[in-house]
Tab-separated table of C-alpha atoms in Angstrom:
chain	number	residue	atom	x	y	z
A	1	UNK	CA	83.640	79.137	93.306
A	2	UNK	CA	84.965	75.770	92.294
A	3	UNK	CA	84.567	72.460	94.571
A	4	UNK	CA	86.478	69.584	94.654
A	5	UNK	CA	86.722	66.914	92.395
A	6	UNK	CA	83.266	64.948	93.586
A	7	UNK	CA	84.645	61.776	91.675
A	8	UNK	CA	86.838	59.946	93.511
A	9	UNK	CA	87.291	57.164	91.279
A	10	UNK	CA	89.387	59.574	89.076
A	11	UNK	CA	92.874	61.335	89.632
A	12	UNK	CA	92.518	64.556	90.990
A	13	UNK	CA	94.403	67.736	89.350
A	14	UNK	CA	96.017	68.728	92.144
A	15	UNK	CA	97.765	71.821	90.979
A	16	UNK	CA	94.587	73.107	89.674
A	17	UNK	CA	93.454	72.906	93.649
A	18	UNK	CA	96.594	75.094	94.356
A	19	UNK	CA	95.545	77.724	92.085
A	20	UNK	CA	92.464	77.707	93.248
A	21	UNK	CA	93.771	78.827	96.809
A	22	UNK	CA	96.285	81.229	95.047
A	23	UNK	CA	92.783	83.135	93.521
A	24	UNK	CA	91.081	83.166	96.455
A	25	UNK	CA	93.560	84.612	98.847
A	26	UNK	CA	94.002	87.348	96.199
A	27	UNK	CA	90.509	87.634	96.591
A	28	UNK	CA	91.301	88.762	100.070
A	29	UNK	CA	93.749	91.178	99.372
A	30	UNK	CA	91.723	92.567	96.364
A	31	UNK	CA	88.641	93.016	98.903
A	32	UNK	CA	91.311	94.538	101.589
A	33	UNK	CA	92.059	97.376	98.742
A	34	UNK	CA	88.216	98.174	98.991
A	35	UNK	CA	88.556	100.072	101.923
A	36	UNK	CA	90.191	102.757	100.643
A	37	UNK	CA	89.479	103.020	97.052
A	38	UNK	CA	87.669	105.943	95.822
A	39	UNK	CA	86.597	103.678	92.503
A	40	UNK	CA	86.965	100.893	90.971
A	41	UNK	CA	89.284	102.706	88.712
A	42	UNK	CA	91.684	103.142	91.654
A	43	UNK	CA	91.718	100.111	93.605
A	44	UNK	CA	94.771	98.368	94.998
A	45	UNK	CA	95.099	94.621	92.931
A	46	UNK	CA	92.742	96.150	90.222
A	47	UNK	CA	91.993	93.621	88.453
A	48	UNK	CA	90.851	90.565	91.237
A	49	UNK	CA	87.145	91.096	90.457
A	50	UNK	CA	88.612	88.471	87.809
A	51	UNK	CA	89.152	85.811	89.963
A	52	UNK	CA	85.946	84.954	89.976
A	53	UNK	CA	85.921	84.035	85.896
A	54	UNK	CA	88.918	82.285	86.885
A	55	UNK	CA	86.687	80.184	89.503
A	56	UNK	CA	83.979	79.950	86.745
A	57	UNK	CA	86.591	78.476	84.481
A	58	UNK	CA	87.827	75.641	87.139
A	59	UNK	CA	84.264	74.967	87.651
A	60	UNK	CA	83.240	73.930	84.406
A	61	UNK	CA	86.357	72.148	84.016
A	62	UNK	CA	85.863	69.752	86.961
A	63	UNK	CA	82.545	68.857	86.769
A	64	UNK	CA	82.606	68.093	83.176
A	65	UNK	CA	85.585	65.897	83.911
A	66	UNK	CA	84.206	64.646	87.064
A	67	UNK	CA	80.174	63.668	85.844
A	68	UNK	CA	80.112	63.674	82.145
A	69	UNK	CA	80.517	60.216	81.861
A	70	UNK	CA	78.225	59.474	84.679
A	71	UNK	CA	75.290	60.614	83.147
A	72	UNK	CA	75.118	57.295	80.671
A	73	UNK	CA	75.469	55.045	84.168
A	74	UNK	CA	72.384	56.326	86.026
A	75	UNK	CA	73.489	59.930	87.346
A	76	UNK	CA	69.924	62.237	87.162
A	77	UNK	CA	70.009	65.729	86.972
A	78	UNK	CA	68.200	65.423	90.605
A	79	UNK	CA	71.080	63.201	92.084
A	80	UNK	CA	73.747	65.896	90.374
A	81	UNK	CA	72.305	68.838	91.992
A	82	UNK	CA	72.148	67.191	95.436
A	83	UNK	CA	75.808	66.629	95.486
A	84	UNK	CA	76.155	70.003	94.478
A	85	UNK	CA	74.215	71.431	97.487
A	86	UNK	CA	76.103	68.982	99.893
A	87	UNK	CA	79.278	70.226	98.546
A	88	UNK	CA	78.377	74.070	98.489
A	89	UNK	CA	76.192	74.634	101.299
A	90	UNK	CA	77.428	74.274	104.320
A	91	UNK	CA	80.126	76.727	103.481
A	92	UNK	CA	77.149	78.929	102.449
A	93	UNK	CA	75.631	78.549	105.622
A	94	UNK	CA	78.273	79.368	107.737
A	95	UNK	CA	79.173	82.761	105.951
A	96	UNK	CA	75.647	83.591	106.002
A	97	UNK	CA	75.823	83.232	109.949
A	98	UNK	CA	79.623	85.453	110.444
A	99	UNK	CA	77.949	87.881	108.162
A	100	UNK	CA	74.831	88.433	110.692
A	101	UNK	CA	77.077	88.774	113.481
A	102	UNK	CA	79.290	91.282	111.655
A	103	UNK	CA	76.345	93.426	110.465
A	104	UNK	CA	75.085	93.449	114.083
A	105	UNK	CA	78.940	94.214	115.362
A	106	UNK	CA	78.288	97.238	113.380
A	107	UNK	CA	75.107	98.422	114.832
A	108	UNK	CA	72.208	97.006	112.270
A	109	UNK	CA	72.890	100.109	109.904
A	110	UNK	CA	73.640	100.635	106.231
A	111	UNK	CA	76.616	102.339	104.620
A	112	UNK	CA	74.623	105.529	105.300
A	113	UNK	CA	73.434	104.919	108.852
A	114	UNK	CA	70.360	103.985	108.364
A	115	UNK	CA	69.272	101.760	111.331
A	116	UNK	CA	67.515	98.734	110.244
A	117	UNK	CA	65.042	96.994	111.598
A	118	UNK	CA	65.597	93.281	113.292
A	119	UNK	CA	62.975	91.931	111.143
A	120	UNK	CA	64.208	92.830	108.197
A	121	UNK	CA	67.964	91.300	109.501
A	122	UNK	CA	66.236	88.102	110.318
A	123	UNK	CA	64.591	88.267	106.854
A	124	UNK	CA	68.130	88.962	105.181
A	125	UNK	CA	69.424	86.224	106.854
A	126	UNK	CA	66.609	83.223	105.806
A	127	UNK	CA	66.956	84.417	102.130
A	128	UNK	CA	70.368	84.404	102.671
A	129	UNK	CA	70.802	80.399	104.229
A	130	UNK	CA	68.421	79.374	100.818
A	131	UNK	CA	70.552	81.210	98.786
A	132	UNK	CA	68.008	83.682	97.772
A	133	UNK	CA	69.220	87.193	96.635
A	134	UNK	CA	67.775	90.231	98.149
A	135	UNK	CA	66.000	92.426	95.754
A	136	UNK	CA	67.256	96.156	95.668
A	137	UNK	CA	65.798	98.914	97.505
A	138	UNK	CA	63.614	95.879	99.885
A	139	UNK	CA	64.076	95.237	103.631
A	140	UNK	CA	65.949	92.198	103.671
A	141	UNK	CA	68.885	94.345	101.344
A	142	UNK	CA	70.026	95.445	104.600
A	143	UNK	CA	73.533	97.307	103.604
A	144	UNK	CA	71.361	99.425	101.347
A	145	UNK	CA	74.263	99.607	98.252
A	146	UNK	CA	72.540	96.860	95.907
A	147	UNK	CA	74.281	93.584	97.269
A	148	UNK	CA	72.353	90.602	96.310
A	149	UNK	CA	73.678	88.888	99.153
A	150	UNK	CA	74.188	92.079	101.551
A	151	UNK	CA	75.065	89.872	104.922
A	152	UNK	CA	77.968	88.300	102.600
A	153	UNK	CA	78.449	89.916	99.434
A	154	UNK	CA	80.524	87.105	97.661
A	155	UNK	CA	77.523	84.619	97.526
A	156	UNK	CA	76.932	86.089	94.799
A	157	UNK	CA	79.309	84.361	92.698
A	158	UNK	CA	77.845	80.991	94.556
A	159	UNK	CA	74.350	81.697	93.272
A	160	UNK	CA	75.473	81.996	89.592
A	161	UNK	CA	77.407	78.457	90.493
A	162	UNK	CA	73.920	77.426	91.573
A	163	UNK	CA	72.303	78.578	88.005
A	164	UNK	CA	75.511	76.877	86.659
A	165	UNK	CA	75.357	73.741	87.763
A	166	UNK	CA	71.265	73.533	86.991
A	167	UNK	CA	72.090	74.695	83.315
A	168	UNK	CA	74.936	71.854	83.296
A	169	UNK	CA	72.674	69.484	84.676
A	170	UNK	CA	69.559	70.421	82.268
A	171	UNK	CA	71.406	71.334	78.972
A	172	UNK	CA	74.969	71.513	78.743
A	173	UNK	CA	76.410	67.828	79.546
A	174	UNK	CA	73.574	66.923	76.835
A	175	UNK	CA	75.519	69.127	74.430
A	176	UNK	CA	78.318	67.626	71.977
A	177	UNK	CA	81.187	68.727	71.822
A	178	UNK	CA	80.850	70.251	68.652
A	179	UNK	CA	77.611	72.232	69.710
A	180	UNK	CA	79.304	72.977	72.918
A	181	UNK	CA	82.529	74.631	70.880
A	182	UNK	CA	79.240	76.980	68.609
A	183	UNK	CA	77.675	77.871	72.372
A	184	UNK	CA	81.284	79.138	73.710
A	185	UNK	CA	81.929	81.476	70.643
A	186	UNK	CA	78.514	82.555	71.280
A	187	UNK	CA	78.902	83.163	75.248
A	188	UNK	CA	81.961	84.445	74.650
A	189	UNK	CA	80.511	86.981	71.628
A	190	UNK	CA	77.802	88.234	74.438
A	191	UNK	CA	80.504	88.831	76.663
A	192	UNK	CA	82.564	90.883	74.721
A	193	UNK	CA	79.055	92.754	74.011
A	194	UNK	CA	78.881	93.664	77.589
A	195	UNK	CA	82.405	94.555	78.196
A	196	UNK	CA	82.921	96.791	74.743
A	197	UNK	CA	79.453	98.395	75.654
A	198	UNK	CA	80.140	99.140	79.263
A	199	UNK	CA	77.523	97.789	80.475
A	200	UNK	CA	79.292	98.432	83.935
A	201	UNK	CA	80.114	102.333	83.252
A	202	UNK	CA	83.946	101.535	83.856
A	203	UNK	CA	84.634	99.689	81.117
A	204	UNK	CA	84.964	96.331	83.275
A	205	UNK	CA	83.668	92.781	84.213
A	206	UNK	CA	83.452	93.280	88.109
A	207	UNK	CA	79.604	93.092	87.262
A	208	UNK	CA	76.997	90.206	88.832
A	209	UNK	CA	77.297	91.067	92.217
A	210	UNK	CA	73.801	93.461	92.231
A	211	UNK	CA	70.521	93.250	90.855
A	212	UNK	CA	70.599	96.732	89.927
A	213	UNK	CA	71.214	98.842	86.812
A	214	UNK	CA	71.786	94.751	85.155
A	215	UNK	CA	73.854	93.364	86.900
A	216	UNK	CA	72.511	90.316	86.990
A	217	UNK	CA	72.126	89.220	83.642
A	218	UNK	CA	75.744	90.714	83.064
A	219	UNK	CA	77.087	88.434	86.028
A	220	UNK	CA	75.197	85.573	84.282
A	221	UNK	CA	77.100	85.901	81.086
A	222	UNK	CA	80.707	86.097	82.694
A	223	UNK	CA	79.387	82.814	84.635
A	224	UNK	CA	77.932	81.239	81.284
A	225	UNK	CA	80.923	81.634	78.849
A	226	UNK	CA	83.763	80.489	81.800
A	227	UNK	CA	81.909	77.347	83.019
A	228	UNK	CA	80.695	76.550	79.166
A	229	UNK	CA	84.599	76.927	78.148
A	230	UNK	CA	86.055	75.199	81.244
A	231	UNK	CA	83.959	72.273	80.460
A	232	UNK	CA	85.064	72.421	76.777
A	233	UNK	CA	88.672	72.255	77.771
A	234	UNK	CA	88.038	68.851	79.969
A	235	UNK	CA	86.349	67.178	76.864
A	236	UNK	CA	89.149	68.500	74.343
A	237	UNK	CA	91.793	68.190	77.229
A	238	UNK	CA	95.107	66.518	76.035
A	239	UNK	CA	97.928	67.136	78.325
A	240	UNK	CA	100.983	69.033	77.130
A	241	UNK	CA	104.723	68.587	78.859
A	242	UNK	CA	105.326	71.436	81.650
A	243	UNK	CA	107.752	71.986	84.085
A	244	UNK	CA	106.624	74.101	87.183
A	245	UNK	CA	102.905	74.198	85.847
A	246	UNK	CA	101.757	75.397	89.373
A	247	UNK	CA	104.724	78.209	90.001
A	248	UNK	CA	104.137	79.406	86.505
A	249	UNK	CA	100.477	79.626	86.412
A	250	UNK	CA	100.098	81.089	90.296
A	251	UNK	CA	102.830	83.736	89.145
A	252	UNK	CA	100.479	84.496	85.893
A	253	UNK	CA	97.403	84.468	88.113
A	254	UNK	CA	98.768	87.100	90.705
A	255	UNK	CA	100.801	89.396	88.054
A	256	UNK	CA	97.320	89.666	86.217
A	257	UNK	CA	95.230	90.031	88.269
A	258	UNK	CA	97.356	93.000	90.032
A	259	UNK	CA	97.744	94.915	86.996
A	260	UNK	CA	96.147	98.612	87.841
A	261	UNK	CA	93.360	99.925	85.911
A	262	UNK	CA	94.435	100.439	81.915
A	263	UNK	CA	94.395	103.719	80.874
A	264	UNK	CA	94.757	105.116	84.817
A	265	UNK	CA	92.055	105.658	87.345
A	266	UNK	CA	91.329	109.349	86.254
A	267	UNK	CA	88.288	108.284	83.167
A	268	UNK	CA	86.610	105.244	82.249
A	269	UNK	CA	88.648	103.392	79.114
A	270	UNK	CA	88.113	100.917	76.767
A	271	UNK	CA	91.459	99.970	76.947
A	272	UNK	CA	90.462	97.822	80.104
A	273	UNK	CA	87.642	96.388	78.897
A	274	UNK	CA	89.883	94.063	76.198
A	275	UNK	CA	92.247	93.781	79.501
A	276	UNK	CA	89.588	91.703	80.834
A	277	UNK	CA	88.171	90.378	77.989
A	278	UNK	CA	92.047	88.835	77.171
A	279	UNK	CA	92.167	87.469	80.706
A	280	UNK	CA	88.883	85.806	80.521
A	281	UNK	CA	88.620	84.308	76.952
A	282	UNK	CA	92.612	83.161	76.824
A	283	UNK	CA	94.605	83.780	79.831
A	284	UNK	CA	92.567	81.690	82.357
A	285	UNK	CA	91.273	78.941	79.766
A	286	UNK	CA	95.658	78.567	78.990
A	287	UNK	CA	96.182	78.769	82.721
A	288	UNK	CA	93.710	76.172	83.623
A	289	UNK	CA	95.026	74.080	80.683
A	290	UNK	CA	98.781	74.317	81.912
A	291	UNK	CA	97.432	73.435	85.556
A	292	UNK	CA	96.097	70.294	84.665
A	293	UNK	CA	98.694	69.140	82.283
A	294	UNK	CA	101.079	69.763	84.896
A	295	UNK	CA	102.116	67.200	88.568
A	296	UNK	CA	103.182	67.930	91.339
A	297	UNK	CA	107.010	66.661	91.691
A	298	UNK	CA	107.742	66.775	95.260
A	299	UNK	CA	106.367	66.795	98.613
A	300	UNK	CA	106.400	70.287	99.471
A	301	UNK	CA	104.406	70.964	96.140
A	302	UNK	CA	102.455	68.479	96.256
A	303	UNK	CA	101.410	69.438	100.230
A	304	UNK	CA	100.995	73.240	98.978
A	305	UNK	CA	98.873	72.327	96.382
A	306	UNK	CA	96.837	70.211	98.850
A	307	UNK	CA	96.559	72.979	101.935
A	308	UNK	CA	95.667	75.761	99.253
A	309	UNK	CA	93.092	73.772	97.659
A	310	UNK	CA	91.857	73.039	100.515
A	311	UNK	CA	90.901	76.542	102.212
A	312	UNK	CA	90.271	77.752	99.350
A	313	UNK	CA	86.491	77.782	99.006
A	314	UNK	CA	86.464	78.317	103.290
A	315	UNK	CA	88.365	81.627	102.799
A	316	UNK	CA	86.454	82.445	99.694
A	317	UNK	CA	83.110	82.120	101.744
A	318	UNK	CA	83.757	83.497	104.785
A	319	UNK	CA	86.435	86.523	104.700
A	320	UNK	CA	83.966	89.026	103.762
A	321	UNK	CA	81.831	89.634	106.901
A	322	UNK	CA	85.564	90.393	108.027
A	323	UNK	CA	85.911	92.926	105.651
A	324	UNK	CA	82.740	94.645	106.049
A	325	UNK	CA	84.087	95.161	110.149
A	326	UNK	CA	87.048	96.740	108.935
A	327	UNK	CA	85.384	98.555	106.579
A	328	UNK	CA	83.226	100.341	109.183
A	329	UNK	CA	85.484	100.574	111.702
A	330	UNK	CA	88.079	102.624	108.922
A	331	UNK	CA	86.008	104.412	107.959
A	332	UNK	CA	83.886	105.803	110.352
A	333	UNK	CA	87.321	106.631	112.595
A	334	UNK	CA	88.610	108.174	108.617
A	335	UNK	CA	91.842	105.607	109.516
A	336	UNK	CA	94.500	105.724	106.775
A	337	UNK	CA	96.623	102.655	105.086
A	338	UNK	CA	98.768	103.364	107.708
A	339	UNK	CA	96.741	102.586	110.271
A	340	UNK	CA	94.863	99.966	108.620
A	341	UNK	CA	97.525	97.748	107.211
A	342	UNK	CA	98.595	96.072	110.378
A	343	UNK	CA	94.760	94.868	111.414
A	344	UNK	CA	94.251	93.779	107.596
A	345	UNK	CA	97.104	91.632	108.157
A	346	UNK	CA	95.795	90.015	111.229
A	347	UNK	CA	92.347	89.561	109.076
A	348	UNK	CA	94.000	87.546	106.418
A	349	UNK	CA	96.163	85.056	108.849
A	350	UNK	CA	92.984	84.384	111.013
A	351	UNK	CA	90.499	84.222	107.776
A	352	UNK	CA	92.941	81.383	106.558
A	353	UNK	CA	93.409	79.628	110.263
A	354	UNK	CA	89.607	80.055	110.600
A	355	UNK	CA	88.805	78.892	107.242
A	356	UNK	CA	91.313	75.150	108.216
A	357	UNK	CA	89.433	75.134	111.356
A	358	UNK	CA	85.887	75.400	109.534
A	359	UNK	CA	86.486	72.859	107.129
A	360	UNK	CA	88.210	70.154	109.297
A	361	UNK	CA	85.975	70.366	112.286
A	362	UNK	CA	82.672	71.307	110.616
A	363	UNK	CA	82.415	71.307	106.526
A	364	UNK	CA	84.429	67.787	106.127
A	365	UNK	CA	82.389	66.253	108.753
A	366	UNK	CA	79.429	67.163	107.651
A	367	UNK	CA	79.613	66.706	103.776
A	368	UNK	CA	80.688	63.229	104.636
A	369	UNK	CA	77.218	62.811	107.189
A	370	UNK	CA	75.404	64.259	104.287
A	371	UNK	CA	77.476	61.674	101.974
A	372	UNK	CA	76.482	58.619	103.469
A	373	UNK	CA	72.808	59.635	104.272
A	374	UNK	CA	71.675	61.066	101.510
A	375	UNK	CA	74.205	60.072	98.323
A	376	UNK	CA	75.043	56.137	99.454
A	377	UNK	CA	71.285	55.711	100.154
């Protein structure tokens, strides 16, 4: 998940912040069609396991923009990674905590209704506020189906922005730009490896969430090729003339990502492993391009823009303990979409009024404590 421009001595791309927010609400929705999917061939928004390269993508592109020039004026790797954690964590923290309460909410028990010990919650939960993954098949993996982060299963993509930002800070911003062009063919040649292989078994990139069966080292090449080309795109960036940047690119963002399975949910194809492999290496590098060549012309925009990027790390973070109630509470009562719909509705207006009320009264706050205490110093 992307932060906000740290720099704030340079412009900000505000439409890129309201595509942000357009990604992770169909994060929510993607998550929503979880509950009654049968696979991942058959799940509603099929493609929004993509959003997350998207994120990647942003990522890259904002920090190189915001630090690469920093590094020649005293910034040190350790100073960069500190502002990382002040910008990330407390987020992290706080979905860590809904996702304990959830998991209890549910009765301490995995998908299979295992009961699980308090010990091993209590362990879940320290590895989880350090941003340490559980390892499969061990106590603290509490939900027993391979999460790395089982008390909030979308840290996951906030650990590999963890190994991102390290790598950035240790390798890449050293990189040229012409070396950094030879290491995104490369990253982007090892990704194609693991979609055209399968190295999921459905012929998709909605890997990195598990330490299982690779998923780790596949979820570290989707994160290595979009931040490596997001930060090429800031270094190469030259703004091209668009009108409606922001309406065009959130209408690209939720058309693709909605598109069902290719080939139909019935057998694994190939077919949807250059799907993916289309959206990651050109459709969200274009979009991301478009979105910062483009301005906001009015006030309504411009406010949209603003509100969106705004929640849009909050909901990312914290709408998945949500999910994991309504999850349980579907399925263990065998409730229908027709039941369903009407609480998952509810779920996504109060994950986005609880997500405002987060970040004014607790995250903004508290970054800028952090800020002046630790950064200024």
């Amino acid at each position: 998940m992307i932060s906000n421009n740290s720099d704030t001595s340079k412009p900000r791309y505000d439409l890129l912040d309201g595509l942000r927010g357009v990604a992770a609400i169909m994060v929510i929705f993607y998550h929503i069609g979880e509950c009654f999917a049968t696979s991942v061939r058959d799940q509603w928004l099929n493609h929004g396991y993509l959003a997350v390269d998207f994120f990647f993508v942003l990522s890259g592109f904002v920090i190189s923009y915001a630090y690469d020039g920093r590094w020649k004026h005293g910034l040190t790797a350790g100073g960069f990674l500190l502002r990382r954690i002040i910008r990330l964590q407390p987020m992290v923290v706080i979905g860590v905590i809904l996702g304990v309460i959830s998991f209890v909410i549910q009765g301490c028990e995995q998908w299979d209704g295992t009961s699980v010990s308090t010990s091993a919650v209590i362990l879940s939960l320290i590895l989880g506020l350090f941003m340490l993954p559980a390892l499969p098949g061990t106590a603290p993996e509490v939900r027993g189906n391979g999460e790395m982060f089982p008390l909030n299963g979308p840290s996951w993509s906030l650990f590999m922005e963890y190994i991102g930002s390290i790598f950035y800070a240790i390798f890449l911003h050293r990189l040229s730009t012409r070396w950094l062009r030879v290491f995104v063919a490369a990253s982007g040649l090892a990704l194609a490896a693991v979609a055209i292989c399968n190295g999921s078994g459905d012929f998709h990139l909605g890997v990195g969430w598990t330490a299982a069966n690779g998923g780790l080292w596949m979820g570290l090449v989707r994160m290595t090729f979009s931040f490596s080309v997001g930060m090429l795109l800031a270094r190469d960036f030259k703004p091209v003339k668009i009108r409606g940047a922001f309406w065009i690119c959130a209408a690209l963002i939720v058309a693709f990502l909605a598109v069902p399975y290719i080939g139909g949910p019935e057998q694994a194809n190939m077919g949807n492993a250059f799907y993916d492999l289309f959206c990651t290496l050109i459709l969200f590098p274009t979009i991301v391009y478009l979105g910062a060549s483009g301005r906001t012309t009015d006030r309504n925009s411009a406010r949209t823009c603003e509100f969106l990027g705004a929640i849009s790390y909050p909901v990312y973070i914290i709408h998945y303990p949500f999910m994991y109630l309504m999850y349980s509470w579907a399925w263990k009562n065998g409730y229908g979409v027709d039941r369903v719909w009407s609480v998952a509705a509810i779920i996504v207006v109060a994950v986005i009024i609880l997500a405002w009320l987060f970040l004014k009264f607790y995250d903004q706050p508290l970054r800028k404590y952090l800020n002046q205490k630790l950064i200024k110093k």
